[in-house]
Coordinates of C-alpha atoms and ligand atoms in Angstrom, one line a residue:
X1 CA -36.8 10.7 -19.9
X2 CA -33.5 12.1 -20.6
X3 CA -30.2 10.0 -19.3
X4 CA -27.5 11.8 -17.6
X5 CA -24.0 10.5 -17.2
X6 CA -21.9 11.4 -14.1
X7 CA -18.7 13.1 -14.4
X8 CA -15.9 12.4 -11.1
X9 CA -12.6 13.9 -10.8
X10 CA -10.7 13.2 -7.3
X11 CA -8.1 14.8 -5.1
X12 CA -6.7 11.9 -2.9
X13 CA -4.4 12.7 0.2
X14 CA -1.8 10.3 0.9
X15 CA 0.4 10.0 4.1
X16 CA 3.5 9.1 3.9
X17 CA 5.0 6.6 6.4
X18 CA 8.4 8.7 6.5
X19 CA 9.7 8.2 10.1
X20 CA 9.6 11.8 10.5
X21 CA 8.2 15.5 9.6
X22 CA 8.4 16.6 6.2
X23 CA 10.0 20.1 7.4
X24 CA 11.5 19.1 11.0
X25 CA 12.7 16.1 12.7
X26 CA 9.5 15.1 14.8
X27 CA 8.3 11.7 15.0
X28 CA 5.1 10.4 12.5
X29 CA 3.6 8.1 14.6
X30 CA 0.1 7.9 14.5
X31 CA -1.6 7.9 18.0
X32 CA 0.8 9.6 20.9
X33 CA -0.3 11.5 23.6
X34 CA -1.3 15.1 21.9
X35 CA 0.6 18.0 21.3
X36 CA 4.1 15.5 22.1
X37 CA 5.9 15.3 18.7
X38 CA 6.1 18.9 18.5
X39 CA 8.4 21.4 18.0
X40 CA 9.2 25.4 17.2
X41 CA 8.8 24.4 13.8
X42 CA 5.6 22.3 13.3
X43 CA 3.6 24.4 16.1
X44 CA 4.7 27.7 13.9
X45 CA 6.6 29.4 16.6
X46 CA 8.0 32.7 15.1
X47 CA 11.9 32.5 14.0
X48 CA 11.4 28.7 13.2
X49 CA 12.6 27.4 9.8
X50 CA 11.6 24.6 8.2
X51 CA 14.2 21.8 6.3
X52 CA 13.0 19.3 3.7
X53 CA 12.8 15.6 4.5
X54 CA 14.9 14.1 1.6
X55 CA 13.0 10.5 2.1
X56 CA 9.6 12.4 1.0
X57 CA 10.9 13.7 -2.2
X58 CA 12.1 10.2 -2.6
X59 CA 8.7 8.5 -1.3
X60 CA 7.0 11.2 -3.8
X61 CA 9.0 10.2 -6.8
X62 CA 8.8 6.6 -6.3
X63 CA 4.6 7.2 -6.7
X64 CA 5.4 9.5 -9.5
X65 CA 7.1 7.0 -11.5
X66 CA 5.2 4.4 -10.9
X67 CA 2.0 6.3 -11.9
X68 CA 3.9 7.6 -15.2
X69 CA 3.5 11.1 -14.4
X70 CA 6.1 13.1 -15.6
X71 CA 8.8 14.7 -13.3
X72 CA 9.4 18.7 -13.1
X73 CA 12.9 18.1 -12.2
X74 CA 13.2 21.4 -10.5
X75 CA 9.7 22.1 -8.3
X76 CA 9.4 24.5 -6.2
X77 CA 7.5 24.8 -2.5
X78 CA 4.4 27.5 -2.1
X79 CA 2.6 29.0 1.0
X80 CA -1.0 28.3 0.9
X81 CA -2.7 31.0 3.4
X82 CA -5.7 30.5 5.5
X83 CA -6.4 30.8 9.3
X84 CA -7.8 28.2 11.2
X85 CA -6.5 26.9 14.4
X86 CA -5.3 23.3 12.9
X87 CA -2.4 25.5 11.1
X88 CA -0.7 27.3 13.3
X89 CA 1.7 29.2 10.6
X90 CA -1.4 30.3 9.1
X91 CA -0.5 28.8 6.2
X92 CA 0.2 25.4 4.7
X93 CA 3.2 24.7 2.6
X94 CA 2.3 23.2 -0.6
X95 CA 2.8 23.1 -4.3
X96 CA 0.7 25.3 -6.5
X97 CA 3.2 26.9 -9.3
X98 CA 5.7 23.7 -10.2
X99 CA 4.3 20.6 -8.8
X100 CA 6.8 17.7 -8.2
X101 CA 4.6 15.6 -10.6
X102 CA 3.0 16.1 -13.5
X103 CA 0.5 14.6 -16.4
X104 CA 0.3 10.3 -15.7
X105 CA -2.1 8.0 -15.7
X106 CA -3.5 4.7 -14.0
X107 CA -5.1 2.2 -15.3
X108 CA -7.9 0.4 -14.1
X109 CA -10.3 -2.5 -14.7
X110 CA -13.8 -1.8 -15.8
X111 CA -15.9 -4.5 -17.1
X112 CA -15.8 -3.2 -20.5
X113 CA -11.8 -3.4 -20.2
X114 CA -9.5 -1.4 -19.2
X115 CA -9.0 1.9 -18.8
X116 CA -6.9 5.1 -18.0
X117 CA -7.6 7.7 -15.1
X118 CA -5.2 10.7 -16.1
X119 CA -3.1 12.3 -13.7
X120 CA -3.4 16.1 -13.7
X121 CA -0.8 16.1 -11.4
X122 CA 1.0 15.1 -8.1
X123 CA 2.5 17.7 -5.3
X124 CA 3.9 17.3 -1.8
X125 CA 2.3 19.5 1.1
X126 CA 2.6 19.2 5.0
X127 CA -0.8 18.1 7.1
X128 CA -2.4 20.2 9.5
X129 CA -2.9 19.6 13.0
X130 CA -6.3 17.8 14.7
X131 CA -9.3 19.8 16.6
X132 CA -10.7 17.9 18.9
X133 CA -13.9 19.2 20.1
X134 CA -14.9 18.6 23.7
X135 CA -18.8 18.7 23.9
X136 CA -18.5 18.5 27.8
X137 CA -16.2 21.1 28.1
X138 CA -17.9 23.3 25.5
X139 CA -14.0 24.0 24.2
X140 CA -11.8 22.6 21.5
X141 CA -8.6 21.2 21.9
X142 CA -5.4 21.0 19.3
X143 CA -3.2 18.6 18.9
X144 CA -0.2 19.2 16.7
X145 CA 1.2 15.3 16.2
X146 CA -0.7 15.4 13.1
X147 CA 1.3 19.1 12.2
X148 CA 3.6 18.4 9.3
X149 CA 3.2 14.8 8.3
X150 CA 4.0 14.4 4.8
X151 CA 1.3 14.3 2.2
X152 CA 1.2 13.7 -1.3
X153 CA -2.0 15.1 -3.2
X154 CA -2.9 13.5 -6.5
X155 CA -5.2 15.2 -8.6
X156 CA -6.9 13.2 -11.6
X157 CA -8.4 14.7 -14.4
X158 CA -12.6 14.2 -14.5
X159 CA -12.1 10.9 -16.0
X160 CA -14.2 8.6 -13.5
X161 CA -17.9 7.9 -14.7
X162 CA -19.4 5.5 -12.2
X163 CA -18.7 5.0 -8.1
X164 CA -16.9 1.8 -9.2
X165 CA -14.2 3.2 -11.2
X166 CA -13.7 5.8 -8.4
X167 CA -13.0 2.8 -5.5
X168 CA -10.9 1.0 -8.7
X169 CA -9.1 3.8 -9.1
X170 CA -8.6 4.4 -5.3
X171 CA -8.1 1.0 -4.8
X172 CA -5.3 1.0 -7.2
X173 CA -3.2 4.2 -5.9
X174 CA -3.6 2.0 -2.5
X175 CA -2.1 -1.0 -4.2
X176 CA 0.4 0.9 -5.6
X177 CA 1.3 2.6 -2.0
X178 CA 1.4 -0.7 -0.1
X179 CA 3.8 -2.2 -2.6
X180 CA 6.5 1.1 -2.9
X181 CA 5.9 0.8 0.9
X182 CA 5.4 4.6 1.5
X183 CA 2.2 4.5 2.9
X184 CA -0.4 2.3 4.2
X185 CA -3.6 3.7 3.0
X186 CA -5.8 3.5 5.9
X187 CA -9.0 5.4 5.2
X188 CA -10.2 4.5 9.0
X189 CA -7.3 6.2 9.9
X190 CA -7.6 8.9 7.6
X191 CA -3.5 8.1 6.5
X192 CA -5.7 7.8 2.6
X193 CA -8.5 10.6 2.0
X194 CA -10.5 11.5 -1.0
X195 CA -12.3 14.3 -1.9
X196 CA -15.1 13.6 -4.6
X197 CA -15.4 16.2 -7.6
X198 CA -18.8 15.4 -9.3
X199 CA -20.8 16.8 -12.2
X200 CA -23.6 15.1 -14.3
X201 CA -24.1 15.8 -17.6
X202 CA -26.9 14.9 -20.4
X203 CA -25.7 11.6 -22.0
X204 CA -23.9 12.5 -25.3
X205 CA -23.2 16.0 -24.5
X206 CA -19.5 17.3 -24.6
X207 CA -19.5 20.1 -22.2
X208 CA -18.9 19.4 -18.5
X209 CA -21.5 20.3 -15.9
X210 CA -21.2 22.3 -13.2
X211 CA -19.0 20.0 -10.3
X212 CA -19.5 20.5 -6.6
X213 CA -17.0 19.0 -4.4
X214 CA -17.4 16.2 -1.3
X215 CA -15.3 16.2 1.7
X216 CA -14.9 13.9 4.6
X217 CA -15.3 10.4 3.0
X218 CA -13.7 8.0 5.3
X219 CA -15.0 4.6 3.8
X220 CA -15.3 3.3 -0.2
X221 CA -18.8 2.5 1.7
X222 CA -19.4 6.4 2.3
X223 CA -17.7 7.5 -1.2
X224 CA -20.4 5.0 -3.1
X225 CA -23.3 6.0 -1.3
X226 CA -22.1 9.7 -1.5
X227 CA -21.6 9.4 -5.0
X228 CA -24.8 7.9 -5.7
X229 CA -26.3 10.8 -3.1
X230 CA -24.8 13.6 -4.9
X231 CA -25.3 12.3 -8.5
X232 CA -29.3 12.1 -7.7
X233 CA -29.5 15.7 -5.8
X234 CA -28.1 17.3 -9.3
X235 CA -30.1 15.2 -11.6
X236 CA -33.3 16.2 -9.7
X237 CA -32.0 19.9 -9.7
X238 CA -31.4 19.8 -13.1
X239 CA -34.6 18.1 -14.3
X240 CA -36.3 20.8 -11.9
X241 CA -34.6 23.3 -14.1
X242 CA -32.6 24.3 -11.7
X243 CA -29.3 24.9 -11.5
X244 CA -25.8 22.9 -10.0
X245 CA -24.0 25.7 -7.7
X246 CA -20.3 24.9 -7.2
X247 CA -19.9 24.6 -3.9
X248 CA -18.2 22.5 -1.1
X249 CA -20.7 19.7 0.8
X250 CA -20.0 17.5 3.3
X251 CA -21.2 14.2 3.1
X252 CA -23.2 12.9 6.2
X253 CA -22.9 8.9 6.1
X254 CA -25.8 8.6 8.8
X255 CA -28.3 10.7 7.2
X256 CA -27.3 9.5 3.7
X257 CA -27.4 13.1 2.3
X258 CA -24.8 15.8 1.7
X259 CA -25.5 19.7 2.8
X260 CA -22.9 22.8 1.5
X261 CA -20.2 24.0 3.9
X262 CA -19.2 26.7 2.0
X263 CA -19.6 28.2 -1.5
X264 CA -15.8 26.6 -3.9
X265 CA -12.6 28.8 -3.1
X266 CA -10.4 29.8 -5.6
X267 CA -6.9 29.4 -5.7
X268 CA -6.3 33.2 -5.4
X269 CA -8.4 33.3 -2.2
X270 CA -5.7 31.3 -0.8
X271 CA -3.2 34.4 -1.9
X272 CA -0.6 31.4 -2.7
X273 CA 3.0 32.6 -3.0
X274 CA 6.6 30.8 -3.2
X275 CA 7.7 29.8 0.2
X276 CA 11.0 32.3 0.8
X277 CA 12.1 30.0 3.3
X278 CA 12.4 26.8 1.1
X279 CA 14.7 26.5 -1.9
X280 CA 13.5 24.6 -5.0
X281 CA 14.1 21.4 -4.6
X282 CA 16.6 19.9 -8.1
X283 CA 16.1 16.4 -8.7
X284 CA 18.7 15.2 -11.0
X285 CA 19.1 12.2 -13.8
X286 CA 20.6 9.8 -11.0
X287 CA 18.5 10.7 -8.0
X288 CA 15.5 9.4 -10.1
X289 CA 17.4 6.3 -11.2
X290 CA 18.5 5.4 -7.8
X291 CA 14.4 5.4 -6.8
X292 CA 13.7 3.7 -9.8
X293 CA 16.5 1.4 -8.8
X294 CA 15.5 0.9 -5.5
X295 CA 11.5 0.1 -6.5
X296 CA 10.6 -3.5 -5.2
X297 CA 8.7 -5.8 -7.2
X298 CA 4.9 -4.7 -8.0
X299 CA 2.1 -6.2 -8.3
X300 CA 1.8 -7.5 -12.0
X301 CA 5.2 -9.0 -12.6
X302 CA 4.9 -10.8 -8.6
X303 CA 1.6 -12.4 -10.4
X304 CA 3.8 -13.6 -13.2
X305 CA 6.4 -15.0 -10.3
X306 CA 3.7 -16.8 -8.7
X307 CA 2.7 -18.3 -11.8
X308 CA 5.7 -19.4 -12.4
X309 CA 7.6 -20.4 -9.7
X310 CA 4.6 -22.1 -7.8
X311 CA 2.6 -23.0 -10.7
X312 CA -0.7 -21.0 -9.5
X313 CA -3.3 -20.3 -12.4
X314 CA -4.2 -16.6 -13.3
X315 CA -6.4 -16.0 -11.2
X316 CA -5.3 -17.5 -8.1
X317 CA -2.1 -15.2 -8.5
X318 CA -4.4 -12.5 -9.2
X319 CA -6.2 -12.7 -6.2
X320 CA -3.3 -13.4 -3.7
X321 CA -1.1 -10.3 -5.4
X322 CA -3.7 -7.6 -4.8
X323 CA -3.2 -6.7 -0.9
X324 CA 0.7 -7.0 -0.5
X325 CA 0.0 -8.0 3.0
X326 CA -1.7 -11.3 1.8
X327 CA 0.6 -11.8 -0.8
X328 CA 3.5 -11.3 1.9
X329 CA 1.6 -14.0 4.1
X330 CA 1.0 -16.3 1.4
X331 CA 4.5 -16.2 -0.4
X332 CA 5.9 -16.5 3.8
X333 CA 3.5 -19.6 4.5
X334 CA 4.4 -21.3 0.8
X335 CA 8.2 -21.1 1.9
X336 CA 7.5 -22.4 5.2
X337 CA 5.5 -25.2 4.0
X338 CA 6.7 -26.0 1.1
X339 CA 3.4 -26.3 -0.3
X340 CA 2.2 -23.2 -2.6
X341 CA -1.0 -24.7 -4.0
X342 CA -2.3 -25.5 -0.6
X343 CA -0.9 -22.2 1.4
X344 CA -3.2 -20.6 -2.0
X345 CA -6.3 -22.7 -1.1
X346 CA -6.3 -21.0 2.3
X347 CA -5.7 -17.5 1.3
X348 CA -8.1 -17.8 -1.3
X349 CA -10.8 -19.6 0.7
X350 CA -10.7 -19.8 4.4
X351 CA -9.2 -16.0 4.9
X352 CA -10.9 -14.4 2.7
X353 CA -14.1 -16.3 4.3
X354 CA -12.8 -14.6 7.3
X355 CA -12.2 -11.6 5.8
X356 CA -15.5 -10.8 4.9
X357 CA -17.4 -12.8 7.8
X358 CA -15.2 -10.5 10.1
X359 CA -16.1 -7.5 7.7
X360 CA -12.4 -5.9 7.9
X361 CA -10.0 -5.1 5.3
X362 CA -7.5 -8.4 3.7
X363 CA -4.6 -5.6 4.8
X364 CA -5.9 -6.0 8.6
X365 CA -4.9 -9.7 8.9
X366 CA -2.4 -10.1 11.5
X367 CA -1.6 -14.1 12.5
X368 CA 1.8 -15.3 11.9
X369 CA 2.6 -17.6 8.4
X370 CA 4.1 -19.9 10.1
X371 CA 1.2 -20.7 12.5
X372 CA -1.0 -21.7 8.8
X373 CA 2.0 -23.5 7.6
X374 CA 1.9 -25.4 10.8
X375 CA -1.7 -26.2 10.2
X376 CA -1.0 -27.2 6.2
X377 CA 1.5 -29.8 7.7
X378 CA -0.9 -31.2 10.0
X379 CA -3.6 -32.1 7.8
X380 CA -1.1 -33.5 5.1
X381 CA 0.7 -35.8 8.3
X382 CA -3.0 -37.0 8.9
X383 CA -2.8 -35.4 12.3
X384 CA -6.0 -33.0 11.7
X385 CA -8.6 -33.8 9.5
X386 CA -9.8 -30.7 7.4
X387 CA -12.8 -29.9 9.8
X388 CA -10.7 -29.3 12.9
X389 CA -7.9 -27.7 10.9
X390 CA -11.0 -24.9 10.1
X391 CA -11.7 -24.8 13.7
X392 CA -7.6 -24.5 14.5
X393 CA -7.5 -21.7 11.5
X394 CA -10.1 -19.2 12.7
X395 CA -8.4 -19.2 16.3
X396 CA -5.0 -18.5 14.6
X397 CA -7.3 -15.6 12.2
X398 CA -8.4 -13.7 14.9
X399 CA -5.9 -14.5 18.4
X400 CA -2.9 -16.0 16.3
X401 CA -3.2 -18.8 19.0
X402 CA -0.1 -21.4 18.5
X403 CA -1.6 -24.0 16.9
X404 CA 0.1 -27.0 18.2
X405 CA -1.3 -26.1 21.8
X406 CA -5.1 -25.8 20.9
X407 CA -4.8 -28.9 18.8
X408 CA -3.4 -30.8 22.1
X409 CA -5.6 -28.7 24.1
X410 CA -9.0 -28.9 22.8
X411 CA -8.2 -33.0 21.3
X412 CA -8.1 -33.0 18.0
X413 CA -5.6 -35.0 17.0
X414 CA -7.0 -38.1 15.1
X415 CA -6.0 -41.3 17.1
X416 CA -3.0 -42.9 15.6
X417 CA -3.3 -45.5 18.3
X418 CA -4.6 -48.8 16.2
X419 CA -5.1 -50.4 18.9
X420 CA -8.9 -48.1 19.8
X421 CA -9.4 -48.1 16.0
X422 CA -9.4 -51.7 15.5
X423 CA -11.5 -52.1 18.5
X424 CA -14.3 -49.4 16.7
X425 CA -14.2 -51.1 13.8
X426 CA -15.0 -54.3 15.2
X427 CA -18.1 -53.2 17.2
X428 CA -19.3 -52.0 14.1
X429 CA -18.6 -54.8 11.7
X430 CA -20.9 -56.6 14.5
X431 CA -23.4 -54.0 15.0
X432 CA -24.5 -53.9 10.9
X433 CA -24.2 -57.8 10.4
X434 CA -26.7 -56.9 7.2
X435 CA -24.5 -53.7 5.8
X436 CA -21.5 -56.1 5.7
X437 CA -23.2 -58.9 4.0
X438 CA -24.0 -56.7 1.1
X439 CA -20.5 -55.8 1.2
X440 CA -19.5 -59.3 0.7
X441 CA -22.0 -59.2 -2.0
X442 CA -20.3 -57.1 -4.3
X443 CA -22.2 -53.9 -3.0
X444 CA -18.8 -51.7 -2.9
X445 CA -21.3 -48.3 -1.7
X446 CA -22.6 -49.4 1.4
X447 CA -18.5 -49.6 2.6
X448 CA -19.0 -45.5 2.6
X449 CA -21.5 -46.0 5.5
X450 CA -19.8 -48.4 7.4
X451 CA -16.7 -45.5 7.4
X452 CA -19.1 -42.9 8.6
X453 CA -20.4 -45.2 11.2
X454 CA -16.8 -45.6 12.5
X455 CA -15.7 -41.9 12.3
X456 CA -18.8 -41.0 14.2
X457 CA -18.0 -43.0 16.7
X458 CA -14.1 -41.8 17.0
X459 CA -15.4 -38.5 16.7
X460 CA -13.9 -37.6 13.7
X461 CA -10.4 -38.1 15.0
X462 CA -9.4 -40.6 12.7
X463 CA -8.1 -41.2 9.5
X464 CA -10.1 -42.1 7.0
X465 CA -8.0 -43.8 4.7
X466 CA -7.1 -46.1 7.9
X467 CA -10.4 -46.3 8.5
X468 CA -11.3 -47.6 5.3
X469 CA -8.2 -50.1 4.8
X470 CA -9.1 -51.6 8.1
X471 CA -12.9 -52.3 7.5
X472 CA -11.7 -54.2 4.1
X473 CA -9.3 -56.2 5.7
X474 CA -11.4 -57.0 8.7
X475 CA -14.7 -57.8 6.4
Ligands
LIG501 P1 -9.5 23.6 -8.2 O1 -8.3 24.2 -8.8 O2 -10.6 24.5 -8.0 O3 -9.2 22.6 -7.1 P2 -9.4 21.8 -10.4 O4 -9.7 22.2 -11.8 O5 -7.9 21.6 -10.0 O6 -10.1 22.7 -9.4 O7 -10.1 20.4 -10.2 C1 -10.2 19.8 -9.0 C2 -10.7 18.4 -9.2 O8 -12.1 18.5 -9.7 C3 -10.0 17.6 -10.2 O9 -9.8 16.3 -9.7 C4 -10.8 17.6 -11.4 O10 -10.7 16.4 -12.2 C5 -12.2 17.7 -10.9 N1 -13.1 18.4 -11.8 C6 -12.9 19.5 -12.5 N2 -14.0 19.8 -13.2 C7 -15.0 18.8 -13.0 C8 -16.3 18.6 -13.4 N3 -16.9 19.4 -14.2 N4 -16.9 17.5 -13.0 C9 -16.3 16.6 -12.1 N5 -15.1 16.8 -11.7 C10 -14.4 17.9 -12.1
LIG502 MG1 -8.0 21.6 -5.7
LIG503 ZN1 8.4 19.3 14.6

């Protein structure tokens, strides 16, 4: 049977968490009531003229850079024509002819290493609006919030061979998002989108096949399973000696299969022409240096701070440095604590347990560092023993309960008073007369039961170690 190797190429939508509109001063925020931040310009209204949000050239740059692409230093703005009721100019302003960003690469890991994903090239473009259909009604509705949010597009070259260096390499320009803080690459929320350019080709062969093109992916769930949909459909075509048509399908996650909306448009069906209302846009030496100035610290050298500066191994940094959210709650709980290694054990373990128990994403944690740190102390003050501080933990993981309160609340404080303890440990002593005499025998072992006799009967609220000292000197 002959092998065929599958060829990806993606065109991945970022928004950009500018407070406002790339072309007027209307609000971003995702989620108001529709059609309020609006104005002339992002509803279209005749006589309207748009004005460039400095903040998303800088937010655009700051990815370019950091995704070594190289910078057309004078870009330009194009009108992108179609009608649909979304876009109520009738046409999108984009970048066809000079793209802000051109020719980078990022690199991912693959087991056989790593590896680059070129970068055909970046560009800046406005979002459209949302239809909302109302089946009741038998009407559609527009909302316009969504009208002129700032997108960058970033078009790879068909690098991508398998569904897992696609959610690498998407996972990566997330990574990279988070820690330049311009967006935060939600694909529930459709703030990160990615359409899915796929070919197969016989192993060996040099020539591309022919690609068809995947919309509407809103999970790396959907993009694997899409990817693995689409790259059987065109092996079975081809092997039926048939052939691939370029086309646009969408992808339909319930039925697991993908059907064609509409046959690949051109850029010339889209007429594109320079927007005459927009100058180019000049981005000089020291406008680039002041973003590269400004860019925080990313991901690889804040594994080599944690390395250092807490002493975590490689992978432990590793792990805690790839969501900037859990690095930001692990550096904030370390500090608080003052323990790094142990504020790493329960990033590492118990939230990411949670994490996947809970089936969300490790950028959707939301309790507050100092709550953990509060927990960290407990346990090392003997006040907790490590069950309860589990039991504490997954309140604080999904309600960010105070801690303190539940531990009072629910009694689990282990008993400091000596007074109860000594009392246990008697009764027991008496109760296993035979246990303790092979204690006095030399039999160190059996000791170990006689402890578990005594937390069972404080209920786990006590301290071992007390526990422990106290049967020796009592025996
Ligand atoms: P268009 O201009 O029609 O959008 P492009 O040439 O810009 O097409 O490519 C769009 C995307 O499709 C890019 O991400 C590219 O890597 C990918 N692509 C192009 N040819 C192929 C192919 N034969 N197989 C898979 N992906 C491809
Ligand atoms: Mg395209
Ligand atoms: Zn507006």
């Amino acid at each position: 049977m002959k092998q065929y190797e599958t060829v990806i190429g993606l065109e991945v939508h970022v928004e950009l968490s500018t407070e406002t509109k790339i072309f007027c001063g209307c609000s971003t925020k995702f989620g108001g009531a529709p059609n309020t931040h609006t104005c002339p310009v992002c509803t279209g209204m005749p006589g309207s003229l748009p004005v460039l949000n400095k903040k998303v050239v800088d937010y655009a740059l700051a990815f370019g850079l950091a995704a070594n692409c190289h910078i057309n230093q004078l870009c330009r703005f194009d009108r992108k024509n179609y009608f649909y009721p979304d876009n109520p100019q009738n046409y999108q302003i984009s970048q066809l002819y000079v793209p802000i960003c051109r020719d980078g690469y990022i690199e991912i890991e693959t087991p056989a290493g790593k590896k680059k994903v070129r970068i055909h090239e970046m560009h800046m473009e406005e979002d459209a609006g949302k239809l909302v259909h109302d089946e009741w009604e038998d009407c559609t509705l527009v909302d316009y919030n969504r009208s002129g949010v700032p997108l960058i597009e970033i078009v790879s070259e068909p690098d991508m061979r398998s569904a897992d260096e696609v959610i690498a390499y998407l996972e990566k320009i997330r990574m990279i998002c988070q820690y330049l803080g311009i967006s935060d690459c939600k694909l529930q929320e459709g703030s990160m989108r990615a359409d899915v350019n796929l070919s197969v080709r016989e192993a060996g062969s040099t020539e591309f096949g022919t690609r068809t093109e995947m919309k509407n992916l809103n999970s790396f769930k959907a993009i694997a399973r899409a990817i693995e949909g689409e790259r059987e459909r065109q092996i079975e075509l081809l092997m039926e000696g048939k052939e691939v048509l370029q086309e646009t399908r969408r992808w339909d996650d319930n039925k697991e299969s993908s059907f064609a909306m509409r046959s690949k448009e051109d850029a010339k069906d889209y007429r594109y022409f320079p927007d005459p209302d927009l100058p180019p846009v000049y981005i000089s030496e020291e406008w680039m240096e002041e973003v590269l100035d400004k860019q925080p610290e990313m991901q690889p050298e804040k594994a080599e701070r944690y390395k250092k500066e807490y002493g975590l191994s490689d992978y432990d940094a590793g792990v805690l440095t790839q969501s900037k959210v859990i690095a930001d709650v692990f550096e904030e709980t370390a500090v608080l604590c003052g323990k790094a290694k142990k504020a790493a054990n329960w990033m590492i373990g118990e939230t990411f347990r949670l994490v996947r128990e809970r089936g969300i994403s490790p950028d959707e944690i939301h309790f507050s560092p100092k709550h953990l740190a509060y927990i960290i102390d407990a346990v090392d003050k003997g006040e907790i023993n490590q069950q309860s501080a589990k039991e504490v933990f997954e309140k604080v993981f999904d309600e960010d309960i105070e801690p303190k309160a539940y531990i009072e609340a629910k009694g689990l404080k282990i008993v400091q008073d000596s007074g109860l303890l000594e009392q246990v440990v008697c009764q027991v002593i008496e109760k296993f007369p035979d246990t303790v005499r092979e204690y006095k025998d030399g039999k160190e072992k059996v000791l170990g039961f006689l402890v578990g006799q005594v937390m069972k009967e404080m209920k786990g609220k006590a301290n071992p170690a007390k526990v422990n000292e106290m049967l020796r000197s009592k025996i």
